[in-house]
């Protein structure tokens, strides 16, 4: 066969005739400072613009209970070290996350648009997320002073109450506001010395995974933040019944799973914090009381001179 | 004591390293679930030698360990009402009297490390006296170390003699011979040392002291199990196996049991013929048992501290 000369293209001079195949990112989980695929081998399709069908934007990991278990193991291992890190260091690390996010803001905005947000809303999401991180970075070495107390008591005791991290916290991220909303529940939990396992937004998971990449390059120690994408109704019962999860921060707007969540959580007296109907982009979502959602109060009675 | 003369031993076969790794990988992929898993977990518990071997061991700590050996977990925890006791408690010779009092009448064996554990770098008469005193004090199992330096220098006759003399010093007590495979460099050496120890009178062969890294690996264990199988075929004698050090999870333990079953058969799945030298393994196995019974993942908060 003689080659058809018309189809022979000099690729060195003419690139338009052989359009470059885009290199698509594989969105994976974030567990213990690594980005593994789901152990289950299951994925779900995300379509461009948040549609129910059409052009596939990404294949997203459909995380399993074993992925969740692995994430809890990683979070538990990281928790004592992270809790004992100096407050100032935690503050610096959160600020560093904000810096890294700022540098990648256009990537985040584009990603949010690809999932169906309007460009203006996407930009708002990103700037709100960055500002929220800076805001909570400032709180890291201040919340203890503000919320601790010296208590007047009738006996001759010096009585004081200080805060301690609850431990391993499962965060059910907001479905909408996939970046600012996630950061607004994530930052107060980790600045208080907790380690977290995030169940990311099902409809808008991509910016959560890209945020994990930012965390990974911002000196956040491995295991402090772990992120699972997947089906919330499937994963939530395991989060609720897991004996080694000490708290669940529920920021999804759907109230239906809450009853079952509270019932299962009672088994190990799990703390449940519900954040609902919040405008995550607005400054009103920047609230230091969010830190208290995942703190325990320890009160000490210290005898003083008779 | 007159030195024994080492008989001519049959040559040890050389080990196919790639083959060993492949076989271990294949056996590790077995899936053991549900009832079979619970059975395997309880079997693993009954095979554990709960061990404390530090310079900081106190009578209190040994008592605590013995208490745990007798009752591994709160019987109120899911699945924990019908647990076997562990195989043995393993301590230094000075702690034998304490452990002896605690374990009286429980059926739990009392193992003492002797012969200049962990290095064995002491004169042979001292090491034999160490053994005799441990047996007199009440140990019914002796974990001895071989002189790795002599073995590596090619003086296998010395190693044979020290094992044979220690066996004689043990009297009625069972002798476990620690090869310290982490210091033997090659699988060929492991196989040679295993054959040597079995011919010299070992009742068990054991991988490691736990003070050298790497400690027990599945690969080294497979080589030793195969040596036991060949020795059994040639002589009809039954030798036990004890991997020690680095076995921390229930999943690992089950993989070891699969190897034992596939290499030596059903009869070796018994605490008289197979043991785990481990201290943190027990809690992970207990948590898996509770997980199987309750359906929810467990937390270390509800199990004893090691």
Coordinates of C-alpha atoms in Angstrom, one line a residue:
Chain A
X1 CA 0.0 0.0 0.0
X2 CA 1.3 3.4 -0.8
X3 CA 0.9 5.9 1.9
X4 CA -1.5 8.7 1.3
X5 CA 0.7 11.7 1.1
X6 CA -2.0 14.0 2.3
X7 CA -2.2 12.4 5.7
X8 CA 1.6 12.5 6.3
X9 CA 2.1 15.4 8.6
X10 CA 5.4 17.0 9.6
X11 CA 4.8 17.1 13.3
X12 CA 7.8 19.2 13.8
X13 CA 6.3 22.1 12.0
X14 CA 2.6 21.4 12.2
X15 CA 1.1 20.6 15.6
X16 CA -2.4 21.5 14.8
X17 CA -2.9 18.4 12.7
X18 CA -2.2 16.1 15.7
X19 CA -4.0 17.7 18.7
X20 CA -2.2 16.8 21.9
X21 CA -4.0 14.4 24.1
X22 CA -4.7 16.0 27.4
X23 CA -3.1 14.3 30.4
X24 CA -6.0 14.0 32.9
X25 CA -5.3 13.8 36.6
X26 CA -6.3 10.6 38.5
X27 CA -8.1 11.8 41.6
X28 CA -7.3 9.4 44.4
X29 CA -7.8 9.2 48.2
X30 CA -5.5 10.8 50.7
X31 CA -4.6 8.5 53.6
X32 CA -1.6 8.7 56.0
X33 CA 0.3 11.1 53.7
X34 CA -0.1 9.0 50.7
X35 CA -2.5 9.1 47.7
X36 CA -3.8 5.5 47.3
X37 CA -6.6 4.3 45.0
X38 CA -9.5 2.9 46.9
X39 CA -8.8 -0.7 48.0
X40 CA -12.2 -1.7 46.7
X41 CA -11.4 -0.9 43.1
X42 CA -14.7 1.0 42.7
X43 CA -15.2 4.3 41.0
X44 CA -17.9 6.7 40.0
X45 CA -18.1 9.0 37.1
X46 CA -18.2 12.7 37.5
X47 CA -19.5 14.6 34.5
X48 CA -18.5 18.1 33.3
X49 CA -20.5 20.9 34.7
X50 CA -22.1 18.8 37.4
X51 CA -24.4 17.2 34.9
X52 CA -25.9 13.7 35.3
X53 CA -24.4 12.5 32.0
X54 CA -22.3 13.7 29.1
X55 CA -18.6 14.3 29.0
X56 CA -16.7 12.5 31.8
X57 CA -14.7 14.9 33.9
X58 CA -13.1 12.4 36.2
X59 CA -13.4 8.9 37.6
X60 CA -13.6 9.4 41.4
X61 CA -12.7 6.7 44.0
X62 CA -15.8 5.2 45.6
X63 CA -14.2 4.7 49.0
X64 CA -15.0 1.7 51.0
X65 CA -15.3 1.0 54.8
X66 CA -11.8 -0.5 54.6
X67 CA -10.5 2.8 53.2
X68 CA -12.2 4.5 56.0
X69 CA -10.7 2.1 58.5
X70 CA -7.2 2.6 57.1
X71 CA -7.7 6.4 57.3
X72 CA -8.7 6.1 61.0
X73 CA -5.6 4.0 61.7
X74 CA -3.5 6.7 60.1
X75 CA -5.3 9.5 62.0
X76 CA -4.9 7.7 65.3
X77 CA -1.2 7.1 64.8
X78 CA -0.7 10.8 63.9
X79 CA -2.9 12.2 66.7
X80 CA -0.6 12.3 69.8
X81 CA 2.3 13.9 67.8
X82 CA 0.0 16.5 66.2
X83 CA -1.7 17.3 69.6
X84 CA 1.7 17.9 71.2
X85 CA 3.0 20.2 68.4
X86 CA 3.4 23.7 69.6
X87 CA 0.4 26.0 69.0
X88 CA 2.6 28.4 67.1
X89 CA 3.7 25.7 64.8
X90 CA 0.1 24.7 64.0
X91 CA -0.6 28.3 63.3
X92 CA 2.3 28.5 60.9
X93 CA 1.3 25.4 59.1
X94 CA -2.2 26.6 58.6
X95 CA -0.9 29.9 57.3
X96 CA 1.4 27.9 55.0
X97 CA -1.7 26.0 53.6
X98 CA -3.2 29.4 52.9
X99 CA -0.1 30.5 51.0
X100 CA 0.0 27.4 48.9
X101 CA -3.7 27.7 48.2
X102 CA -3.2 31.3 47.1
X103 CA -0.6 30.2 44.7
X104 CA -2.9 27.7 43.1
X105 CA -6.1 29.7 43.2
X106 CA -6.6 29.8 39.5
X107 CA -6.3 26.0 39.4
X108 CA -8.9 25.7 42.2
X109 CA -11.2 28.2 40.5
X110 CA -11.0 26.3 37.2
X111 CA -11.7 23.0 38.9
X112 CA -14.8 24.4 40.7
X113 CA -16.1 25.7 37.3
X114 CA -15.5 22.4 35.7
X115 CA -17.7 20.8 38.4
X116 CA -20.5 23.3 37.6
X117 CA -20.0 26.4 39.7
X118 CA -20.4 29.9 38.1
X119 CA -17.0 31.6 37.6
X120 CA -17.8 34.3 40.1
X121 CA -19.0 31.8 42.7
X122 CA -15.8 29.7 42.1
X123 CA -13.6 32.7 42.7
X124 CA -15.5 33.5 45.9
X125 CA -15.1 30.0 47.1
X126 CA -11.3 30.1 46.7
X127 CA -10.8 33.5 48.3
X128 CA -13.1 32.6 51.2
X129 CA -11.2 29.4 51.7
X130 CA -7.8 31.2 51.8
X131 CA -9.2 33.9 54.1
X132 CA -10.7 31.3 56.4
X133 CA -7.4 29.5 56.7
X134 CA -5.6 32.7 57.7
X135 CA -8.4 33.5 60.1
X136 CA -8.1 30.1 61.9
X137 CA -4.3 30.2 61.7
X138 CA -4.5 33.2 63.9
X139 CA -6.7 31.3 66.4
X140 CA -4.3 28.4 66.9
X141 CA -2.3 30.0 69.7
X142 CA -5.2 32.0 71.1
X143 CA -8.2 29.8 71.6
X144 CA -6.8 28.1 74.7
X145 CA -6.5 31.5 76.5
X146 CA -9.9 32.6 75.4
X147 CA -11.8 29.5 76.2
X148 CA -9.9 28.2 79.3
X149 CA -11.0 29.5 82.7
X150 CA -9.9 29.8 86.3
X151 CA -13.1 28.9 88.2
X152 CA -14.1 30.3 91.6
X153 CA -14.7 27.5 94.1
X154 CA -15.7 27.4 97.8
X155 CA -12.9 25.1 99.0
X156 CA -9.2 25.9 99.1
X157 CA -8.4 24.8 95.6
X158 CA -7.0 26.4 92.6
X159 CA -9.6 25.2 90.0
X160 CA -9.0 25.6 86.3
X161 CA -10.4 24.3 83.1
X162 CA -8.4 23.8 79.9
X163 CA -9.1 22.4 76.5
X164 CA -7.9 19.1 75.1
X165 CA -8.4 17.8 71.6
X166 CA -11.2 15.2 71.3
X167 CA -9.0 12.9 69.2
X168 CA -9.8 11.4 65.9
X169 CA -12.6 13.3 64.2
X170 CA -14.7 12.3 61.2
X171 CA -15.8 15.3 59.1
X172 CA -18.7 15.0 56.8
X173 CA -18.0 17.8 54.4
X174 CA -20.7 20.1 53.0
X175 CA -22.1 19.0 49.6
X176 CA -22.2 22.5 48.2
X177 CA -19.4 24.9 48.9
X178 CA -16.8 22.1 48.3
X179 CA -13.8 24.2 49.2
X180 CA -14.7 27.1 51.5
X181 CA -17.1 24.9 53.4
X182 CA -14.6 22.1 53.8
X183 CA -11.9 24.4 54.9
X184 CA -14.3 26.0 57.4
X185 CA -14.9 22.7 59.2
X186 CA -11.4 21.2 58.7
X187 CA -9.3 24.1 60.0
X188 CA -10.9 24.5 63.5
X189 CA -10.7 20.7 64.0
X190 CA -7.0 20.3 63.2
X191 CA -5.8 23.6 64.8
X192 CA -7.1 22.2 68.1
X193 CA -4.8 19.1 67.9
X194 CA -7.3 16.7 66.4
X195 CA -6.6 14.5 63.4
X196 CA -9.4 14.1 60.9
X197 CA -10.9 11.8 58.3
X198 CA -12.9 13.8 55.8
X199 CA -15.8 12.3 53.8
X200 CA -15.6 14.7 50.9
X201 CA -18.6 16.1 49.0
X202 CA -20.0 13.4 46.7
X203 CA -21.1 15.8 43.9
X204 CA -18.1 18.1 44.1
X205 CA -15.1 16.0 45.3
X206 CA -12.3 17.3 43.1
X207 CA -11.4 20.4 45.0
X208 CA -11.2 18.4 48.2
X209 CA -8.6 16.1 46.6
X210 CA -6.7 18.9 45.2
X211 CA -6.8 20.5 48.7
X212 CA -5.2 17.3 50.0
X213 CA -2.3 17.9 47.6
X214 CA -1.9 21.4 49.0
X215 CA -2.0 20.1 52.6
X216 CA 0.5 17.5 51.6
X217 CA 3.0 20.1 50.5
X218 CA 2.4 22.5 53.4
X219 CA 4.1 20.7 56.2
X220 CA 0.9 19.2 57.5
X221 CA 2.2 15.9 59.0
X222 CA 1.1 12.7 57.4
X223 CA -2.1 11.3 58.9
X224 CA -3.3 14.6 60.3
X225 CA -5.8 15.0 57.5
X226 CA -7.1 12.0 55.6
X227 CA -9.6 12.3 52.8
X228 CA -12.1 9.7 51.4
X229 CA -14.3 10.3 48.4
X230 CA -17.4 8.1 47.9
X231 CA -20.9 7.5 48.9
X232 CA -21.8 9.2 52.2
X233 CA -24.8 7.1 53.1
X234 CA -22.5 4.0 52.6
X235 CA -19.6 5.3 54.7
X236 CA -21.4 7.3 57.4
X237 CA -22.6 4.2 59.4
X238 CA -19.0 3.0 59.6
X239 CA -17.9 6.4 60.8
X240 CA -20.7 6.5 63.4
X241 CA -20.0 3.0 64.8
X242 CA -16.2 3.1 64.6
X243 CA -15.1 2.9 68.3
X244 CA -11.8 4.7 67.5
X245 CA -13.5 7.8 66.1
X246 CA -14.1 10.3 68.9
X247 CA -16.3 12.8 67.2
X248 CA -18.2 13.5 64.0
X249 CA -18.6 17.0 62.6
X250 CA -21.6 16.8 60.3
X251 CA -21.7 19.7 57.9
X252 CA -23.9 18.2 55.2
X253 CA -27.3 19.9 54.8
X254 CA -29.3 16.6 54.6
X255 CA -30.6 16.0 58.1
X256 CA -32.0 12.5 57.3
X257 CA -28.9 10.4 58.3
X258 CA -28.6 12.3 61.7
X259 CA -30.8 10.1 63.8
X260 CA -29.0 6.9 62.8
X261 CA -25.7 8.7 63.2
X262 CA -26.5 9.7 66.8
X263 CA -27.8 6.2 67.7
X264 CA -24.6 4.5 66.4
X265 CA -22.4 7.1 67.9
X266 CA -23.9 6.5 71.4
X267 CA -22.0 3.2 71.6
X268 CA -18.7 5.0 72.4
X269 CA -20.2 8.4 73.5
X270 CA -19.1 9.9 70.3
X271 CA -19.4 13.7 70.2
X272 CA -21.6 14.8 67.3
X273 CA -21.4 18.4 66.1
X274 CA -23.9 19.6 63.5
X275 CA -23.2 22.6 61.3
X276 CA -26.2 23.4 59.3
X277 CA -27.6 26.1 57.0
X278 CA -24.3 27.9 56.9
X279 CA -23.3 30.3 54.2
X280 CA -19.7 29.1 54.1
X281 CA -18.5 31.8 51.8
X282 CA -19.7 34.6 54.1
X283 CA -17.5 35.9 56.9
X284 CA -20.1 34.7 59.4
X285 CA -18.8 31.2 58.9
X286 CA -15.5 32.3 60.5
X287 CA -16.4 31.4 64.0
X288 CA -14.0 30.6 66.9
X289 CA -16.8 28.6 68.6
X290 CA -16.3 26.0 65.8
X291 CA -13.1 25.1 67.6
X292 CA -15.0 24.0 70.6
X293 CA -16.9 21.4 68.6
X294 CA -13.9 19.1 68.8
X295 CA -12.5 20.1 72.2
X296 CA -12.9 18.5 75.6
X297 CA -12.8 20.5 78.8
X298 CA -10.5 19.2 81.5
X299 CA -11.0 20.7 84.9
X300 CA -8.3 20.3 87.5
X301 CA -8.7 20.8 91.3
X302 CA -5.3 21.8 92.7
X303 CA -5.0 22.1 96.5
X304 CA -3.6 25.4 97.8
X305 CA -2.3 26.4 101.2
X306 CA -4.5 25.8 104.2
Chain B
X1 CA 31.7 -30.9 80.8
X2 CA 33.3 -32.7 77.9
X3 CA 32.7 -31.2 74.6
X4 CA 30.4 -33.2 72.4
X5 CA 31.4 -34.3 69.0
X6 CA 29.3 -33.1 66.2
X7 CA 28.1 -35.9 63.9
X8 CA 28.3 -35.6 60.2
X9 CA 25.0 -33.8 59.2
X10 CA 23.4 -34.2 55.8
X11 CA 24.1 -31.1 53.7
X12 CA 21.4 -28.4 53.8
X13 CA 19.8 -27.6 50.5
X14 CA 20.4 -24.1 49.1
X15 CA 17.4 -21.8 49.1
X16 CA 15.8 -20.3 46.0
X17 CA 15.3 -16.7 47.2
X18 CA 13.0 -15.7 44.4
X19 CA 10.9 -18.8 44.9
X20 CA 10.6 -18.1 48.6
X21 CA 9.4 -14.5 48.0
X22 CA 6.9 -15.7 45.4
X23 CA 5.5 -18.4 47.6
X24 CA 5.2 -16.0 50.5
X25 CA 3.4 -13.5 48.3
X26 CA 1.0 -16.1 47.0
X27 CA 0.2 -17.4 50.5
X28 CA -0.3 -13.9 51.8
X29 CA -3.0 -13.3 49.3
X30 CA -5.3 -16.0 50.8
X31 CA -8.5 -14.5 52.1
X32 CA -9.7 -15.9 55.5
X33 CA -13.1 -14.5 56.4
X34 CA -16.0 -14.9 58.9
X35 CA -16.0 -18.0 61.0
X36 CA -12.7 -19.2 59.7
X37 CA -11.2 -15.8 60.6
X38 CA -12.6 -16.0 64.2
X39 CA -11.2 -19.5 64.5
X40 CA -7.8 -18.4 63.2
X41 CA -7.8 -15.3 65.5
X42 CA -8.5 -17.4 68.6
X43 CA -5.9 -19.9 67.6
X44 CA -3.4 -17.1 67.2
X45 CA -4.2 -15.9 70.7
X46 CA -3.5 -19.3 72.1
X47 CA -0.1 -19.3 70.4
X48 CA 1.1 -16.0 71.7
X49 CA 4.2 -15.9 74.0
X50 CA 3.5 -12.6 75.8
X51 CA 6.9 -11.1 76.2
X52 CA 8.6 -8.5 78.2
X53 CA 12.3 -8.3 77.8
X54 CA 13.7 -4.9 78.9
X55 CA 16.2 -3.8 81.4
X56 CA 13.4 -1.8 83.1
X57 CA 11.2 -4.9 83.8
X58 CA 9.9 -4.8 87.4
X59 CA 8.1 -7.4 89.4
X60 CA 5.0 -5.2 89.0
X61 CA 5.3 -5.1 85.2
X62 CA 5.7 -8.9 85.1
X63 CA 2.7 -9.4 87.3
X64 CA 0.7 -7.1 85.1
X65 CA 1.8 -9.2 82.0
X66 CA 0.8 -12.4 83.8
X67 CA -2.6 -11.0 84.7
X68 CA -3.1 -10.2 81.0
X69 CA -2.0 -13.7 80.0
X70 CA -4.7 -15.1 82.3
X71 CA -7.4 -12.7 81.1
X72 CA -6.7 -11.1 77.8
X73 CA -9.7 -8.8 77.7
X74 CA -12.7 -7.6 79.6
X75 CA -15.2 -10.5 79.1
X76 CA -17.9 -7.9 78.6
X77 CA -16.4 -6.8 75.3
X78 CA -18.1 -8.2 72.2
X79 CA -16.7 -11.7 71.3
X80 CA -14.4 -11.7 74.3
X81 CA -16.3 -13.9 76.7
X82 CA -14.8 -17.2 75.5
X83 CA -11.1 -16.6 74.9
X84 CA -8.3 -19.0 75.1
X85 CA -5.3 -18.1 77.3
X86 CA -2.0 -17.4 75.7
X87 CA 0.7 -20.0 75.1
X88 CA 3.3 -18.7 77.5
X89 CA 4.7 -15.7 79.2
X90 CA 8.3 -15.0 78.3
X91 CA 10.6 -13.1 80.7
X92 CA 14.2 -12.7 81.8
X93 CA 15.5 -15.4 84.3
X94 CA 15.4 -13.0 87.2
X95 CA 11.7 -12.5 86.7
X96 CA 10.9 -16.2 86.6
X97 CA 10.0 -16.6 90.3
X98 CA 7.5 -13.7 90.1
X99 CA 5.9 -15.1 86.9
X100 CA 5.9 -18.6 88.4
X101 CA 3.8 -17.5 91.3
X102 CA 1.4 -15.7 89.1
X103 CA 0.9 -18.5 86.5
X104 CA 0.6 -21.4 89.0
X105 CA -2.2 -23.7 88.0
X106 CA -3.2 -21.7 84.9
X107 CA -1.8 -24.0 82.3
X108 CA 0.2 -21.1 80.8
X109 CA 3.8 -22.0 80.1
X110 CA 6.6 -20.0 81.6
X111 CA 9.4 -19.3 79.2
X112 CA 12.7 -17.7 80.2
X113 CA 15.3 -16.3 77.8
X114 CA 18.7 -17.6 78.9
X115 CA 22.2 -18.3 77.7
X116 CA 23.3 -14.7 77.7
X117 CA 20.3 -13.3 75.8
X118 CA 20.2 -11.4 73.5
X119 CA 23.8 -11.6 72.1
X120 CA 25.1 -14.8 73.6
X121 CA 28.5 -13.2 73.8
X122 CA 29.4 -14.8 77.2
X123 CA 31.5 -17.9 78.1
X124 CA 29.6 -21.1 77.6
X125 CA 29.8 -22.2 81.2
X126 CA 28.1 -18.9 82.3
X127 CA 25.4 -19.4 79.7
X128 CA 24.8 -23.0 80.8
X129 CA 24.5 -21.9 84.4
X130 CA 22.1 -19.2 83.3
X131 CA 20.0 -21.9 81.8
X132 CA 20.1 -24.3 84.8
X133 CA 19.1 -21.5 87.2
X134 CA 16.2 -20.4 85.0
X135 CA 14.9 -24.0 85.0
X136 CA 15.4 -24.4 88.7
X137 CA 13.5 -21.2 89.3
X138 CA 10.5 -22.7 87.5
X139 CA 10.8 -22.0 83.8
X140 CA 9.4 -24.9 81.7
X141 CA 10.6 -23.4 78.4
X142 CA 14.0 -22.0 77.6
X143 CA 14.7 -19.5 74.8
X144 CA 18.4 -19.7 74.0
X145 CA 20.5 -17.7 71.6
X146 CA 23.1 -19.2 69.4
X147 CA 26.6 -17.7 69.0
X148 CA 26.0 -16.0 65.6
X149 CA 29.6 -14.8 65.5
X150 CA 30.9 -18.4 65.7
X151 CA 28.3 -19.6 63.2
X152 CA 29.3 -16.9 60.7
X153 CA 33.0 -17.6 61.2
X154 CA 32.3 -21.2 60.1
X155 CA 32.6 -22.8 63.6
X156 CA 29.4 -24.7 63.3
X157 CA 30.7 -27.5 65.5
X158 CA 30.8 -25.0 68.4
X159 CA 27.2 -23.9 67.8
X160 CA 26.1 -27.6 67.6
X161 CA 27.8 -28.3 70.9
X162 CA 26.4 -25.2 72.7
X163 CA 22.9 -26.2 71.6
X164 CA 23.4 -29.8 72.7
X165 CA 24.8 -28.8 76.0
X166 CA 22.1 -26.2 76.7
X167 CA 19.5 -29.0 75.8
X168 CA 21.2 -31.1 78.4
X169 CA 21.1 -28.3 80.9
X170 CA 17.4 -27.7 80.3
X171 CA 16.5 -31.1 81.7
X172 CA 12.7 -31.4 81.4
X173 CA 12.2 -27.9 80.0
X174 CA 11.6 -27.4 76.3
X175 CA 14.3 -25.7 74.4
X176 CA 13.7 -23.0 71.8
X177 CA 16.7 -22.1 69.8
X178 CA 16.9 -18.5 68.6
X179 CA 18.8 -18.2 65.3
X180 CA 18.6 -14.4 65.1
X181 CA 18.0 -14.6 61.4
X182 CA 18.5 -10.8 61.1
X183 CA 22.2 -11.4 61.7
X184 CA 22.6 -14.5 59.5
X185 CA 22.5 -12.5 56.2
X186 CA 21.2 -15.2 53.8
X187 CA 18.4 -17.7 53.6
X188 CA 21.1 -20.4 53.0
X189 CA 22.5 -19.6 56.4
X190 CA 19.1 -19.6 58.0
X191 CA 18.4 -23.1 56.6
X192 CA 21.8 -24.4 57.7
X193 CA 21.4 -22.9 61.2
X194 CA 17.8 -24.4 61.4
X195 CA 19.1 -27.9 60.4
X196 CA 22.0 -27.6 62.9
X197 CA 19.7 -26.6 65.7
X198 CA 17.2 -29.4 65.1
X199 CA 19.9 -32.0 64.9
X200 CA 21.5 -30.7 68.1
X201 CA 18.3 -31.2 70.0
X202 CA 16.1 -28.1 69.7
X203 CA 12.4 -28.6 70.5
X204 CA 11.5 -25.3 68.8
X205 CA 13.4 -23.1 66.4
X206 CA 12.8 -19.4 66.7
X207 CA 13.7 -16.5 64.4
X208 CA 14.8 -13.6 66.5
X209 CA 15.4 -12.0 69.8
X210 CA 13.4 -8.9 68.9
X211 CA 16.4 -6.7 69.5
X212 CA 17.8 -6.9 65.9
X213 CA 16.1 -5.6 62.8
X214 CA 14.9 -7.2 60.7
X215 CA 13.2 -9.6 63.2
X216 CA 10.8 -12.2 62.0
X217 CA 9.8 -12.0 58.3
X218 CA 7.4 -14.3 56.5
X219 CA 10.2 -15.3 54.1
X220 CA 12.6 -16.4 56.8
X221 CA 9.7 -18.2 58.6
X222 CA 8.9 -20.1 55.4
X223 CA 12.5 -21.2 55.1
X224 CA 12.5 -22.5 58.7
X225 CA 9.1 -24.2 58.3
X226 CA 10.4 -26.0 55.3
X227 CA 13.4 -27.1 57.2
X228 CA 11.1 -28.4 59.9
X229 CA 9.1 -30.3 57.3
X230 CA 12.2 -31.9 55.8
X231 CA 13.5 -32.8 59.2
X232 CA 10.2 -34.4 60.2
X233 CA 10.2 -36.4 57.0
X234 CA 13.8 -37.6 57.5
X235 CA 13.7 -38.4 61.3
X236 CA 10.0 -38.4 62.3
X237 CA 10.7 -35.9 65.0
X238 CA 8.3 -33.0 65.6
X239 CA 10.0 -29.6 65.9
X240 CA 8.0 -26.4 66.7
X241 CA 8.4 -23.0 65.2
X242 CA 8.3 -19.5 66.7
X243 CA 8.6 -16.3 64.7
X244 CA 9.3 -13.4 67.0
X245 CA 9.5 -9.7 66.7
X246 CA 7.7 -7.4 64.2
X247 CA 4.4 -9.3 64.1
X248 CA 2.0 -6.7 65.2
X249 CA -1.3 -7.2 63.4
X250 CA -3.9 -9.9 63.3
X251 CA -3.6 -9.9 59.5
X252 CA 0.1 -10.7 59.7
X253 CA -0.7 -13.5 62.2
X254 CA -3.2 -15.1 59.9
X255 CA -0.8 -15.0 57.1
X256 CA 1.7 -16.9 59.2
X257 CA -0.9 -19.5 60.1
X258 CA -1.6 -20.0 56.4
X259 CA 2.1 -20.6 55.8
X260 CA 2.2 -23.1 58.7
X261 CA -0.9 -24.9 57.4
X262 CA 0.4 -25.1 53.9
X263 CA 4.0 -26.1 54.8
X264 CA 3.5 -28.4 57.7
X265 CA -0.2 -29.3 57.7
X266 CA -3.0 -29.2 60.1
X267 CA -1.2 -30.9 63.0
X268 CA 1.2 -27.9 63.4
X269 CA -1.7 -25.5 64.0
X270 CA -1.3 -26.0 67.8
X271 CA 0.3 -24.0 70.5
X272 CA 2.6 -27.0 71.2
X273 CA 4.1 -26.6 67.8
X274 CA 3.8 -23.0 66.8
X275 CA 4.1 -19.8 68.8
X276 CA 4.2 -16.1 68.1
X277 CA 6.8 -14.1 70.1
X278 CA 4.9 -10.8 70.4
X279 CA 3.5 -8.4 72.9
X280 CA 1.4 -5.9 70.9
X281 CA -0.1 -8.6 68.6
X282 CA -2.6 -9.7 71.3
X283 CA -4.5 -6.5 71.4
X284 CA -4.8 -6.2 67.6
X285 CA -6.1 -9.8 67.5
X286 CA -8.6 -9.0 70.3
X287 CA -9.8 -6.0 68.5
X288 CA -10.4 -8.1 65.4
X289 CA -12.3 -10.6 67.4
X290 CA -14.5 -7.9 68.9
X291 CA -14.9 -6.4 65.4
X292 CA -16.1 -9.8 64.0
X293 CA -18.6 -10.1 66.9
X294 CA -20.0 -6.5 67.0
X295 CA -19.5 -5.4 63.3
X296 CA -17.9 -2.2 64.3
X297 CA -14.2 -1.4 64.3
X298 CA -12.6 -1.2 67.7
X299 CA -10.5 1.3 69.6
X300 CA -7.4 0.6 71.7
X301 CA -9.0 2.6 74.4
X302 CA -11.1 -0.4 75.5
X303 CA -8.2 -2.9 75.7
X304 CA -5.3 -3.2 78.1
X305 CA -2.2 -1.2 77.7
X306 CA 0.8 -3.3 76.8

